[in-house]
């Protein structure tokens, strides 16, 4: 037994994925993407959505076949080798831990709307301790809180789209903003492709469904339902809300000083709408942070279970919570606090740049793992990805292309600067600490037998 308990239902599983994927990437990061691509950001998010859909199919196949804690990290170990499993899980854990810092940095930005004079570090500390307490209490409480958070976000996005369509119709705005200020694609194909990086960052955390499968009731049915419903919702939320936003407010007014969603509601003239929506985007950031604390702790738990991390991280308390792994996962909050204190105006962009490498590496490895999975098992019966093997191969090519683009884009110039040395350090740690240990055991075996 792992010590973790299967207490999450299908609805909670889907909401965990939405909680991670519909957060700062949409509500705040979309402003960065719009600035890069203009109205053509819709194409960028559509491309990112197709890559995400392929990834979801790969994960669904593997997870339905074996719903375990550690998910794609453990799959990489089984189908590609222990070294691959080590790299995937540590890279993903580091990415999610740093992404926690991204969300909490966004919280400080959102709170400026109501309390511009209060230092952001106070908000970072207060909200972080609250969510850490929720995760430490029990998995059931985490699932319940995440369900409520995600339900609020879903309702708010649907209301935003409805209000936006009403404003467009009543005020006769039309869609002229799509072609004003430089046309539909003011920065050309390069702008569209660069914004795909932000789009992928926005969709990252969708893979949390697979991470949570190890604690799901009736995992096969729950996972298939959650995968399908999540993709439909994300397509509506991202493309629908962005289409409405770009129709109401010129794309040149988007930015990361505040959420572009709040900017739209300010422009709509609806009383108190901007303040209410700011509360919603605050909840969205807290929800994503809540999900990321959960995912990072479970990945560290999986590493410890495989003997690739200190054994203490695999210990659970009487409530079935891996408390030590959760406390280590909260390290991203400390990093975010330091970056925010250092450069508060640039903190969000810096945290995106350094956290996205591990996530992109993990996504690429999921596609590679799926190819190895299919070679060993063939097409599964319960859930099957269309277009195999071309879908997985296209996913690998897309992720590699995105990574190779990052050095040439100002917002992500640090991505490979951070990521490549980090992978090298992980590889050295494995070779020194784990590979040498396993080799020495193999060498000692025959000698003992011969004696």
Short mmCIF file of C-alpha atoms in Angstrom, two decimals, residues 34 37-41 175-188 192 246 251-252:
data_model
loop_
_atom_site.label_atom_id
_atom_site.label_comp_id
_atom_site.label_asym_id
_atom_site.label_seq_id
_atom_site.Cartn_x
_atom_site.Cartn_y
_atom_site.Cartn_z
CA UNK A 34 -2.04 39.31 -26.62
CA UNK A 37 0.47 38.25 -31.17
CA UNK A 38 -2.32 40.83 -31.18
CA UNK A 39 -5.78 39.49 -32.10
CA UNK A 40 -4.06 36.51 -33.77
CA UNK A 41 -3.54 35.21 -30.24
CA UNK A 175 -15.29 43.22 -34.31
CA UNK A 176 -13.36 46.21 -35.67
CA UNK A 177 -10.73 45.86 -32.92
CA UNK A 178 -9.65 42.60 -34.56
CA UNK A 179 -8.09 44.53 -37.43
CA UNK A 180 -7.28 47.92 -35.83
CA UNK A 181 -3.77 48.86 -34.73
CA UNK A 182 -1.78 46.84 -37.24
CA UNK A 183 -4.30 44.27 -38.39
CA UNK A 184 -5.24 40.81 -37.16
CA UNK A 185 -1.61 39.65 -36.87
CA UNK A 186 0.40 42.86 -36.22
CA UNK A 187 3.59 40.94 -35.38
CA UNK A 188 3.22 38.34 -38.13
CA UNK A 192 1.72 34.08 -33.34
CA UNK A 246 -10.45 41.26 -28.09
CA UNK A 251 -5.35 44.55 -28.00
CA UNK A 252 -2.81 47.31 -27.33
#
